[in-house]
Tab-separated table of C-alpha atoms and ligand atoms in Angstrom:
chain	number	residue	atom	x	y	z
A	1	UNK	CA	-18.119	20.936	-9.729
A	2	UNK	CA	-15.830	18.472	-7.947
A	3	UNK	CA	-16.587	14.964	-9.247
A	4	UNK	CA	-15.144	11.586	-8.208
A	5	UNK	CA	-13.499	9.647	-11.034
A	6	UNK	CA	-15.931	7.197	-12.599
A	7	UNK	CA	-15.579	3.789	-14.229
A	8	UNK	CA	-17.847	5.199	-16.950
A	9	UNK	CA	-15.352	7.879	-17.984
A	10	UNK	CA	-13.438	6.671	-21.036
A	11	UNK	CA	-10.573	9.045	-20.354
A	12	UNK	CA	-9.970	7.765	-16.866
A	13	UNK	CA	-7.759	4.941	-15.605
A	14	UNK	CA	-10.950	3.829	-13.855
A	15	UNK	CA	-12.390	2.741	-17.219
A	16	UNK	CA	-9.566	0.287	-17.903
A	17	UNK	CA	-9.352	-0.852	-14.313
A	18	UNK	CA	-12.977	-1.965	-14.254
A	19	UNK	CA	-12.929	-3.637	-17.649
A	20	UNK	CA	-9.446	-5.146	-17.809
A	21	UNK	CA	-7.753	-5.273	-14.403
A	22	UNK	CA	-10.650	-6.389	-12.181
A	23	UNK	CA	-11.448	-9.478	-14.276
A	24	UNK	CA	-7.749	-10.432	-14.264
A	25	UNK	CA	-7.529	-9.968	-10.478
A	26	UNK	CA	-10.654	-12.102	-9.980
A	27	UNK	CA	-9.308	-14.823	-12.287
A	28	UNK	CA	-6.104	-14.918	-10.247
A	29	UNK	CA	-8.155	-15.182	-7.038
A	30	UNK	CA	-10.145	-18.105	-8.467
A	31	UNK	CA	-6.931	-19.807	-9.498
A	32	UNK	CA	-5.483	-19.358	-6.023
A	33	UNK	CA	-8.463	-20.902	-4.218
A	34	UNK	CA	-8.451	-23.800	-6.702
A	35	UNK	CA	-4.827	-24.490	-5.932
A	36	UNK	CA	-5.492	-24.575	-2.208
A	37	UNK	CA	-8.558	-26.767	-2.699
A	38	UNK	CA	-6.509	-29.276	-4.692
A	39	UNK	CA	-3.733	-29.246	-2.135
A	40	UNK	CA	-5.955	-30.014	0.864
A	41	UNK	CA	-7.148	-33.450	1.966
A	42	UNK	CA	-9.788	-31.999	4.258
A	43	UNK	CA	-13.085	-32.747	2.508
A	44	UNK	CA	-15.146	-30.130	4.293
A	45	UNK	CA	-12.587	-27.513	3.372
A	46	UNK	CA	-12.605	-28.714	-0.226
A	47	UNK	CA	-16.397	-28.466	-0.423
A	48	UNK	CA	-16.459	-25.000	1.004
A	49	UNK	CA	-13.549	-23.948	-1.196
A	50	UNK	CA	-15.449	-24.999	-4.316
A	51	UNK	CA	-18.412	-22.867	-3.231
A	52	UNK	CA	-16.090	-19.902	-2.789
A	53	UNK	CA	-14.711	-20.460	-6.295
A	54	UNK	CA	-18.272	-20.383	-7.598
A	55	UNK	CA	-18.991	-17.137	-5.766
A	56	UNK	CA	-15.824	-15.552	-7.147
A	57	UNK	CA	-16.769	-16.672	-10.671
A	58	UNK	CA	-20.257	-15.184	-10.244
A	59	UNK	CA	-18.743	-11.936	-9.048
A	60	UNK	CA	-16.534	-11.815	-12.127
A	61	UNK	CA	-19.650	-12.346	-14.267
A	62	UNK	CA	-21.437	-9.534	-12.401
A	63	UNK	CA	-18.563	-7.138	-13.066
A	64	UNK	CA	-18.120	-8.021	-16.718
A	65	UNK	CA	-21.842	-7.898	-17.437
A	66	UNK	CA	-22.446	-4.790	-15.376
A	67	UNK	CA	-25.040	-6.529	-13.174
A	68	UNK	CA	-26.788	-4.555	-10.386
A	69	UNK	CA	-24.740	-3.922	-7.244
A	70	UNK	CA	-25.920	-6.290	-4.522
A	71	UNK	CA	-25.913	-5.138	-0.882
A	72	UNK	CA	-23.086	-6.470	1.271
A	73	UNK	CA	-24.377	-9.298	3.434
A	74	UNK	CA	-24.157	-8.960	7.194
A	75	UNK	CA	-21.085	-11.007	8.014
A	76	UNK	CA	-20.740	-9.723	11.548
A	77	UNK	CA	-18.476	-6.773	10.704
A	78	UNK	CA	-20.488	-3.571	11.185
A	79	UNK	CA	-18.909	-1.763	8.238
A	80	UNK	CA	-21.250	-3.742	5.944
A	81	UNK	CA	-23.860	-1.091	6.835
A	82	UNK	CA	-21.541	1.765	5.803
A	83	UNK	CA	-21.173	0.116	2.401
A	84	UNK	CA	-24.892	-0.388	2.018
A	85	UNK	CA	-25.618	3.236	2.961
A	86	UNK	CA	-23.227	4.358	0.227
A	87	UNK	CA	-24.835	1.916	-2.210
A	88	UNK	CA	-28.181	3.622	-1.671
A	89	UNK	CA	-26.610	6.953	-2.647
A	90	UNK	CA	-25.282	5.408	-5.887
A	91	UNK	CA	-28.754	5.340	-7.469
A	92	UNK	CA	-28.672	3.587	-10.833
A	93	UNK	CA	-24.873	3.490	-11.057
A	94	UNK	CA	-23.405	0.057	-11.852
A	95	UNK	CA	-19.996	-1.584	-11.953
A	96	UNK	CA	-19.090	0.089	-15.219
A	97	UNK	CA	-20.501	3.512	-14.538
A	98	UNK	CA	-19.993	4.683	-10.972
A	99	UNK	CA	-17.492	6.050	-8.465
A	100	UNK	CA	-14.221	4.219	-9.031
A	101	UNK	CA	-13.128	4.607	-5.415
A	102	UNK	CA	-16.356	3.217	-4.003
A	103	UNK	CA	-16.693	0.366	-6.503
A	104	UNK	CA	-13.176	-0.901	-6.105
A	105	UNK	CA	-13.439	-0.976	-2.300
A	106	UNK	CA	-16.852	-2.628	-2.657
A	107	UNK	CA	-15.306	-5.317	-4.880
A	108	UNK	CA	-12.796	-6.320	-2.198
A	109	UNK	CA	-15.405	-6.078	0.571
A	110	UNK	CA	-17.708	-8.392	-1.410
A	111	UNK	CA	-14.841	-10.885	-1.798
A	112	UNK	CA	-14.161	-10.729	1.933
A	113	UNK	CA	-17.727	-11.878	2.757
A	114	UNK	CA	-17.173	-15.146	0.857
A	115	UNK	CA	-14.466	-15.970	3.365
A	116	UNK	CA	-15.831	-14.366	6.535
A	117	UNK	CA	-19.086	-16.327	6.133
A	118	UNK	CA	-17.255	-19.619	5.705
A	119	UNK	CA	-16.194	-22.008	8.446
A	120	UNK	CA	-12.860	-23.265	7.154
A	121	UNK	CA	-11.576	-20.267	5.201
A	122	UNK	CA	-12.176	-17.382	7.572
A	123	UNK	CA	-8.633	-16.041	7.723
A	124	UNK	CA	-7.571	-17.160	4.284
A	125	UNK	CA	-5.647	-14.565	2.234
A	126	UNK	CA	-6.272	-15.193	-1.481
A	127	UNK	CA	-3.398	-12.899	-2.349
A	128	UNK	CA	-0.784	-14.399	-0.032
A	129	UNK	CA	0.884	-16.513	-2.742
A	130	UNK	CA	1.334	-13.514	-4.994
A	131	UNK	CA	2.695	-11.392	-2.149
A	132	UNK	CA	5.289	-14.000	-1.230
A	133	UNK	CA	6.347	-14.560	-4.851
A	134	UNK	CA	7.012	-10.905	-5.527
A	135	UNK	CA	8.840	-10.443	-2.259
A	136	UNK	CA	11.056	-13.342	-3.206
A	137	UNK	CA	11.739	-11.873	-6.627
A	138	UNK	CA	12.758	-8.571	-4.988
A	139	UNK	CA	15.826	-10.389	-3.613
A	140	UNK	CA	18.541	-8.159	-5.167
A	141	UNK	CA	17.019	-4.964	-3.780
A	142	UNK	CA	16.233	-6.561	-0.404
A	143	UNK	CA	19.844	-7.634	0.033
A	144	UNK	CA	21.266	-4.325	-1.152
A	145	UNK	CA	19.091	-2.452	1.310
A	146	UNK	CA	19.888	-4.802	4.176
A	147	UNK	CA	23.587	-3.994	3.752
A	148	UNK	CA	22.883	-0.256	3.576
A	149	UNK	CA	20.636	-0.394	6.666
A	150	UNK	CA	23.191	-2.234	8.755
A	151	UNK	CA	25.925	0.242	7.842
A	152	UNK	CA	23.630	3.149	8.611
A	153	UNK	CA	22.589	1.822	12.014
A	154	UNK	CA	26.223	1.202	12.927
A	155	UNK	CA	27.113	4.785	11.962
A	156	UNK	CA	24.191	6.179	13.942
A	157	UNK	CA	25.133	4.157	17.005
A	158	UNK	CA	28.793	5.137	16.702
A	159	UNK	CA	27.499	8.718	16.634
A	160	UNK	CA	29.587	9.482	13.583
A	161	UNK	CA	29.973	13.148	12.731
A	162	UNK	CA	28.257	12.548	9.401
A	163	UNK	CA	25.053	11.409	11.107
A	164	UNK	CA	24.285	14.226	13.516
A	165	UNK	CA	25.151	17.351	11.640
A	166	UNK	CA	21.738	18.800	10.671
A	167	UNK	CA	22.407	18.844	6.938
A	168	UNK	CA	23.563	15.220	7.019
A	169	UNK	CA	20.508	14.295	9.057
A	170	UNK	CA	18.242	15.880	6.463
A	171	UNK	CA	19.976	13.984	3.687
A	172	UNK	CA	19.606	10.663	5.476
A	173	UNK	CA	15.962	11.356	6.231
A	174	UNK	CA	15.384	12.092	2.523
A	175	UNK	CA	17.208	8.964	1.454
A	176	UNK	CA	15.102	6.775	3.761
A	177	UNK	CA	11.848	8.441	2.700
A	178	UNK	CA	12.733	8.011	-0.973
A	179	UNK	CA	13.504	4.328	-0.422
A	180	UNK	CA	10.110	4.094	1.209
A	181	UNK	CA	8.421	6.041	-1.592
A	182	UNK	CA	9.697	3.941	-4.497
A	183	UNK	CA	8.818	0.751	-2.687
A	184	UNK	CA	5.282	1.752	-3.595
A	185	UNK	CA	5.954	1.516	-7.333
A	186	UNK	CA	5.769	-2.245	-7.171
A	187	UNK	CA	2.277	-3.135	-5.947
A	188	UNK	CA	0.666	-6.292	-7.207
A	189	UNK	CA	-2.556	-4.867	-8.538
A	190	UNK	CA	-0.437	-3.294	-11.289
A	191	UNK	CA	1.336	-6.594	-11.870
A	192	UNK	CA	-1.336	-7.498	-14.359
A	193	UNK	CA	0.757	-5.373	-16.737
A	194	UNK	CA	4.285	-5.603	-15.289
A	195	UNK	CA	6.690	-8.543	-15.298
A	196	UNK	CA	8.932	-9.467	-12.365
A	197	UNK	CA	11.872	-8.182	-14.422
A	198	UNK	CA	10.150	-4.812	-14.827
A	199	UNK	CA	9.696	-4.718	-11.080
A	200	UNK	CA	13.309	-5.469	-10.313
A	201	UNK	CA	14.291	-2.573	-12.545
A	202	UNK	CA	12.214	-0.262	-10.356
A	203	UNK	CA	14.039	-1.266	-7.192
A	204	UNK	CA	17.606	-0.711	-6.008
A	205	UNK	CA	19.707	2.391	-5.452
A	206	UNK	CA	20.626	3.028	-9.112
A	207	UNK	CA	16.974	3.046	-10.108
A	208	UNK	CA	16.224	5.396	-7.240
A	209	UNK	CA	18.890	7.872	-8.241
A	210	UNK	CA	17.696	8.035	-11.802
A	211	UNK	CA	14.079	8.354	-10.621
A	212	UNK	CA	14.769	11.420	-8.452
A	213	UNK	CA	13.840	13.696	-11.330
A	214	UNK	CA	10.440	11.981	-11.421
A	215	UNK	CA	9.488	13.268	-7.978
A	216	UNK	CA	7.105	16.078	-8.853
A	217	UNK	CA	6.581	17.420	-5.343
A	218	UNK	CA	9.082	17.127	-2.501
A	219	UNK	CA	7.768	18.388	0.839
A	220	UNK	CA	10.198	16.297	2.895
A	221	UNK	CA	11.903	19.351	4.448
A	222	UNK	CA	8.596	20.328	6.120
A	223	UNK	CA	8.065	16.778	7.428
A	224	UNK	CA	11.623	16.695	8.794
A	225	UNK	CA	11.094	20.075	10.483
A	226	UNK	CA	7.958	18.752	12.209
A	227	UNK	CA	9.951	15.872	13.724
A	228	UNK	CA	12.843	18.109	14.745
A	229	UNK	CA	10.461	20.593	16.339
A	230	UNK	CA	8.897	17.868	18.491
A	231	UNK	CA	12.352	16.755	19.556
A	232	UNK	CA	13.457	20.292	20.364
A	233	UNK	CA	10.346	20.749	22.526
A	234	UNK	CA	11.695	17.895	24.638
A	235	UNK	CA	8.644	15.671	24.256
A	236	UNK	CA	9.396	12.334	25.874
A	237	UNK	CA	7.110	10.365	23.566
A	238	UNK	CA	7.297	11.272	19.889
A	239	UNK	CA	5.293	9.032	17.609
A	240	UNK	CA	5.312	8.506	13.854
A	241	UNK	CA	2.431	6.585	12.291
A	242	UNK	CA	2.603	4.797	8.956
A	243	UNK	CA	-0.683	4.021	7.234
A	244	UNK	CA	0.658	1.043	5.375
A	245	UNK	CA	0.011	0.082	1.796
A	246	UNK	CA	1.523	-3.053	0.259
A	247	UNK	CA	3.142	-6.164	1.712
A	248	UNK	CA	6.387	-7.661	0.406
A	249	UNK	CA	9.028	-5.230	-0.759
A	250	UNK	CA	7.018	-2.164	0.259
A	251	UNK	CA	6.461	-3.358	3.837
A	252	UNK	CA	10.164	-4.162	3.977
A	253	UNK	CA	11.085	-0.581	3.049
A	254	UNK	CA	8.497	0.747	5.498
A	255	UNK	CA	10.311	-1.194	8.205
A	256	UNK	CA	13.585	0.293	6.986
A	257	UNK	CA	12.089	3.766	7.460
A	258	UNK	CA	10.579	2.874	10.843
A	259	UNK	CA	13.826	1.333	12.102
A	260	UNK	CA	15.811	4.329	10.899
A	261	UNK	CA	13.486	6.854	12.609
A	262	UNK	CA	13.739	4.976	15.908
A	263	UNK	CA	17.507	4.523	15.729
A	264	UNK	CA	18.128	8.134	14.730
A	265	UNK	CA	15.911	9.382	17.565
A	266	UNK	CA	13.534	11.149	15.186
A	267	UNK	CA	10.755	9.093	16.786
A	268	UNK	CA	10.439	7.132	20.003
A	269	UNK	CA	7.563	4.975	18.721
A	270	UNK	CA	6.323	3.949	15.286
A	271	UNK	CA	2.754	2.709	14.851
A	272	UNK	CA	2.012	0.692	11.721
A	273	UNK	CA	-1.570	0.554	10.433
A	274	UNK	CA	-2.346	-2.505	8.271
A	275	UNK	CA	-5.658	-3.541	6.663
A	276	UNK	CA	-8.022	-6.055	8.235
A	277	UNK	CA	-9.155	-7.916	5.095
A	278	UNK	CA	-7.343	-8.898	1.865
A	279	UNK	CA	-7.319	-5.568	0.050
A	280	UNK	CA	-6.297	-4.277	-3.384
A	281	UNK	CA	-4.305	-7.491	-3.843
A	282	UNK	CA	-1.093	-6.667	-2.089
A	283	UNK	CA	-2.039	-4.568	0.959
A	284	UNK	CA	-0.518	-5.500	4.315
A	285	UNK	CA	-2.491	-7.654	6.746
A	286	UNK	CA	-1.253	-8.216	10.311
A	287	UNK	CA	-0.236	-11.732	9.244
A	288	UNK	CA	2.065	-10.258	6.557
A	289	UNK	CA	3.978	-8.376	9.220
A	290	UNK	CA	4.591	-11.567	11.195
A	291	UNK	CA	5.434	-13.478	8.025
A	292	UNK	CA	7.952	-10.875	6.845
A	293	UNK	CA	9.783	-11.018	10.167
A	294	UNK	CA	9.902	-14.800	10.130
A	295	UNK	CA	11.237	-14.848	6.549
A	296	UNK	CA	14.032	-12.527	7.610
A	297	UNK	CA	14.764	-14.787	10.563
A	298	UNK	CA	15.120	-17.787	8.320
A	299	UNK	CA	15.929	-16.535	4.810
A	300	UNK	CA	17.883	-19.478	3.382
A	301	UNK	CA	14.974	-21.844	2.667
A	302	UNK	CA	12.906	-18.885	1.455
A	303	UNK	CA	15.438	-17.777	-1.142
A	304	UNK	CA	17.017	-21.114	-1.999
A	305	UNK	CA	13.989	-23.372	-2.461
A	306	UNK	CA	12.900	-23.197	-6.116
A	307	UNK	CA	9.425	-21.747	-6.687
A	308	UNK	CA	6.866	-23.762	-8.713
A	309	UNK	CA	7.818	-21.816	-11.844
A	310	UNK	CA	11.517	-22.310	-11.249
A	311	UNK	CA	10.965	-26.035	-10.802
A	312	UNK	CA	9.172	-26.175	-14.131
A	313	UNK	CA	12.008	-24.312	-15.812
A	314	UNK	CA	14.705	-26.365	-14.048
A	315	UNK	CA	16.162	-23.253	-12.352
A	316	UNK	CA	17.988	-23.532	-9.023
A	317	UNK	CA	18.211	-20.223	-7.135
A	318	UNK	CA	21.728	-19.101	-6.182
A	319	UNK	CA	22.642	-19.843	-2.561
A	320	UNK	CA	22.437	-16.921	-0.169
A	321	UNK	CA	25.907	-15.500	0.596
A	322	UNK	CA	26.950	-15.612	4.265
A	323	UNK	CA	27.221	-11.821	4.397
A	324	UNK	CA	23.667	-11.410	3.108
A	325	UNK	CA	22.400	-13.923	5.599
A	326	UNK	CA	24.150	-12.020	8.402
A	327	UNK	CA	22.705	-8.696	7.228
A	328	UNK	CA	19.175	-10.095	7.172
A	329	UNK	CA	19.692	-11.594	10.623
A	330	UNK	CA	20.750	-8.140	11.816
A	331	UNK	CA	17.544	-6.617	10.458
A	332	UNK	CA	15.466	-9.299	12.107
A	333	UNK	CA	17.120	-8.728	15.492
A	334	UNK	CA	16.685	-4.975	15.270
A	335	UNK	CA	13.066	-4.976	14.195
A	336	UNK	CA	11.886	-7.801	16.405
A	337	UNK	CA	13.524	-6.093	19.387
A	338	UNK	CA	11.747	-2.814	18.591
A	339	UNK	CA	8.523	-4.771	18.291
A	340	UNK	CA	9.045	-6.749	21.505
A	341	UNK	CA	9.896	-3.601	23.438
A	342	UNK	CA	6.773	-1.815	22.255
A	343	UNK	CA	8.487	0.792	20.090
A	344	UNK	CA	7.246	-0.723	16.849
A	345	UNK	CA	3.523	-1.317	17.122
A	346	UNK	CA	1.038	-2.837	14.715
A	347	UNK	CA	-2.500	-1.474	15.061
A	348	UNK	CA	-5.247	-2.609	12.661
A	349	UNK	CA	-8.542	-0.731	12.329
A	350	UNK	CA	-11.500	-1.563	10.072
A	351	UNK	CA	-11.742	2.118	9.186
A	352	UNK	CA	-8.941	1.675	6.652
A	353	UNK	CA	-11.125	-0.616	4.545
A	354	UNK	CA	-14.131	1.664	4.328
A	355	UNK	CA	-15.133	2.847	0.845
A	356	UNK	CA	-15.210	6.568	1.631
A	357	UNK	CA	-12.674	9.425	1.454
A	358	UNK	CA	-10.667	10.265	4.580
A	359	UNK	CA	-12.097	13.796	4.558
A	360	UNK	CA	-14.515	12.978	7.377
A	361	UNK	CA	-12.257	10.714	9.436
A	362	UNK	CA	-12.388	13.094	12.442
A	363	UNK	CA	-16.190	12.634	12.694
A	364	UNK	CA	-16.536	9.104	11.349
A	365	UNK	CA	-13.855	7.467	13.471
A	366	UNK	CA	-13.509	9.518	16.634
A	367	UNK	CA	-11.299	7.054	18.541
A	368	UNK	CA	-8.960	6.622	15.623
A	369	UNK	CA	-8.804	10.398	15.193
A	370	UNK	CA	-7.947	10.958	18.868
A	371	UNK	CA	-5.258	8.311	18.582
A	372	UNK	CA	-3.765	9.851	15.422
A	373	UNK	CA	-3.649	13.301	17.023
A	374	UNK	CA	-1.033	11.941	19.413
A	375	UNK	CA	1.291	11.413	16.466
A	376	UNK	CA	3.935	13.921	15.306
A	377	UNK	CA	3.740	12.738	11.715
A	378	UNK	CA	1.359	10.412	9.874
A	379	UNK	CA	2.829	8.913	6.735
A	380	UNK	CA	0.207	7.720	4.249
A	381	UNK	CA	1.742	5.221	1.872
A	382	UNK	CA	0.691	4.645	-1.684
A	383	UNK	CA	-1.819	5.413	-4.307
A	384	UNK	CA	-5.078	4.298	-2.767
A	385	UNK	CA	-4.394	6.218	0.453
A	386	UNK	CA	-3.713	9.293	-1.700
A	387	UNK	CA	-6.958	8.769	-3.588
A	388	UNK	CA	-8.819	8.562	-0.277
A	389	UNK	CA	-7.055	11.637	1.121
A	390	UNK	CA	-8.095	13.672	-1.920
A	391	UNK	CA	-11.502	12.009	-2.363
A	392	UNK	CA	-10.359	10.630	-5.760
A	393	UNK	CA	-11.874	13.711	-7.381
A	394	UNK	CA	-11.074	15.616	-10.537
A	395	UNK	CA	-9.335	18.489	-8.715
A	396	UNK	CA	-7.546	21.175	-10.650
A	397	UNK	CA	-3.998	19.750	-10.423
A	398	UNK	CA	-2.669	23.021	-9.009
A	399	UNK	CA	-4.965	22.834	-5.938
A	400	UNK	CA	-2.792	22.909	-2.795
A	401	UNK	CA	-2.572	19.477	-1.122
A	402	UNK	CA	-3.706	20.777	2.317
A	403	UNK	CA	-6.878	22.132	0.681
A	404	UNK	CA	-7.650	18.921	-1.224
A	405	UNK	CA	-7.526	16.766	1.910
A	406	UNK	CA	-10.271	18.922	3.490
A	407	UNK	CA	-10.999	17.821	7.097
A	408	UNK	CA	-7.590	16.175	7.413
A	409	UNK	CA	-5.792	19.428	6.524
A	410	UNK	CA	-5.046	22.639	8.438
A	411	UNK	CA	-6.674	22.769	11.860
A	412	UNK	CA	-7.127	18.993	12.082
A	413	UNK	CA	-4.279	18.562	14.544
A	414	UNK	CA	-2.656	16.094	12.136
A	415	UNK	CA	0.664	16.412	10.311
A	416	UNK	CA	0.326	14.391	7.143
A	417	UNK	CA	2.923	13.216	4.666
A	418	UNK	CA	1.784	11.293	1.611
A	419	UNK	CA	4.416	9.167	-0.153
A	420	UNK	CA	2.753	8.138	-3.391
A	421	UNK	CA	3.815	6.889	-6.777
A	422	UNK	CA	1.093	7.978	-9.203
A	423	UNK	CA	-1.139	5.122	-10.380
A	424	UNK	CA	-4.443	6.884	-10.899
A	425	UNK	CA	-5.908	10.075	-12.337
A	426	UNK	CA	-6.118	12.326	-9.305
A	427	UNK	CA	-3.214	14.667	-8.588
A	428	UNK	CA	-2.938	17.957	-6.714
A	429	UNK	CA	-0.229	20.400	-5.674
A	430	UNK	CA	1.476	20.674	-9.072
A	431	UNK	CA	3.006	23.941	-10.243
A	432	UNK	CA	0.994	25.651	-13.015
A	433	UNK	CA	1.738	24.150	-16.445
A	434	UNK	CA	3.283	20.886	-15.139
A	435	UNK	CA	0.284	18.694	-15.916
A	436	UNK	CA	0.144	20.047	-19.468
A	437	UNK	CA	3.905	19.507	-19.842
A	438	UNK	CA	3.619	15.878	-18.692
A	439	UNK	CA	0.617	15.216	-20.907
A	440	UNK	CA	2.692	16.396	-23.843
A	441	UNK	CA	5.395	13.771	-23.181
A	442	UNK	CA	5.299	10.444	-25.021
A	443	UNK	CA	2.440	8.334	-23.665
A	444	UNK	CA	1.396	11.184	-21.350
A	445	UNK	CA	-2.110	11.468	-22.762
A	446	UNK	CA	-1.663	14.421	-25.149
A	447	UNK	CA	-4.893	16.206	-26.058
A	448	UNK	CA	-7.050	13.141	-25.386
A	449	UNK	CA	-8.161	14.549	-22.026
A	450	UNK	CA	-6.674	11.510	-20.224
A	451	UNK	CA	-3.928	12.027	-17.645
A	452	UNK	CA	-2.041	8.955	-18.804
A	453	UNK	CA	1.310	10.032	-17.405
A	454	UNK	CA	-0.163	9.441	-13.954
A	455	UNK	CA	-1.146	5.805	-14.411
A	456	UNK	CA	2.001	3.702	-14.315
A	457	UNK	CA	3.911	4.519	-11.133
A	458	UNK	CA	6.705	6.308	-13.000
A	459	UNK	CA	6.016	9.699	-11.383
A	460	UNK	CA	5.679	10.395	-7.689
A	461	UNK	CA	4.673	13.001	-5.129
A	462	UNK	CA	5.725	13.535	-1.506
A	463	UNK	CA	3.116	15.979	-0.211
A	464	UNK	CA	2.886	17.424	3.295
A	465	UNK	CA	0.132	19.155	5.210
A	466	UNK	CA	0.927	20.708	8.585
A	467	UNK	CA	-2.262	20.483	10.632
A	468	UNK	CA	-0.898	20.973	14.147
B	501	F6P	O1	-6.649	-0.265	-9.063
B	501	F6P	C1	-6.810	0.865	-8.367
B	501	F6P	C2	-5.627	1.281	-7.603
B	501	F6P	O2	-5.929	2.074	-6.501
B	501	F6P	C3	-4.709	2.059	-8.477
B	501	F6P	O3	-4.875	3.392	-8.327
B	501	F6P	C4	-3.382	1.560	-8.026
B	501	F6P	O4	-2.755	1.136	-9.156
B	501	F6P	C5	-3.633	0.354	-7.154
B	501	F6P	O5	-4.961	0.150	-7.140
B	501	F6P	C6	-3.263	0.452	-5.733
B	501	F6P	O6	-2.089	1.108	-5.546
B	501	F6P	P1	-1.443	1.225	-4.122
B	501	F6P	O7	-1.068	-0.143	-3.717
B	501	F6P	O8	-0.267	2.115	-4.344
B	501	F6P	O9	-2.449	1.844	-3.214
B	502	MG	MG1	-1.972	-1.325	-2.270
């Protein structure tokens, strides 16, 4: 029987997540609100902030002591009822013994009510500080990519031979998708175990080259063919949608992919889908999109002002070279122009923060479904989106991806490409024997029954389902 991964299963990454990572994430959230409370002079805001800290501390207690799961309070956003319906189906399950997918979404939805029910903190993002810090520490890779992007756009515009021969086009498309894929290795909810130095090692072109062998499934040729087919059919409007994952470096590489698709004529419009509430620490909110663009517009103070930690350590960041500044300015002009002209669109929807698999999206979110059907290719970024596509269930790892995504697969009218670095237990689409081979590698899980190789973002899949 197909079963969702559970926080009660000792062999699952869910077990550790609930017991180790959630308390750390909640402690960091408490610390963040404290810092803002101490920095404000507004007394009403301080008072309310202290109450939020208390609520976060209680929530941490509830998780660690496996207290009963309280219904989500009505905070004016109708999805509270969807959560509470699911809660009813959970029966006696608690924080430490229930569906990992549901419980983790529920955790972030609970947190969101503390803010949505407040007066002064409604739009506050408890994870914003962390997002900004990691983006700043991605500086080497950001600058390297900015130079590469500018060169690429110039070549495309100059219509260089090397950019419109079909083989060359395929190669470029793969390069951009791989940049976009590995940007997902660095999300902040895993930062509880990774240092900034570890993260920098995961970024950059050298790292990408050596990580190519870690891509277990590469369906990019099919995704490329879908875009070329739409172009050949002479469709005037050809849309690509990106269901975003993380802010910071990952959003930056998503914009690199979006900008490339528009410049190369593989799409005429790109629609970006962010989250509507602070989500899984680093997920993109609409405000992150605006903030990223404004950092690119004015990068010197961002990169040259020492962070709190740097101040403590007496470190002064190196000044930004003129060429890097010019490259970032180029990116800003390109992307803000696409945005202003309506080719790069940001479109939030509360559906993306529901606790359920995407299997029933066509029935559960009819408007969203109709909208997505107008797209030539829908790129789902990251691990959580993959878990939702596959229902976060213990599939046989050789199950074909189109089968595991059920209602989103063949016949749905949707072409789906998932770019995911593996950070959870679920995986599908592997050739027979591959899972066993990976388990047998050092730290892969061995005979324990745990799929440990899949937990740390070292391996990746790029899986396609043609549903049109
Ligand atoms: O903690 C649960 C989890 O979904 C992990 O699977 C993953 O490490 C992380 O959160 C989110 O990853 P992503 O940002 O790639 O969706
Ligand atoms: Mg994320």
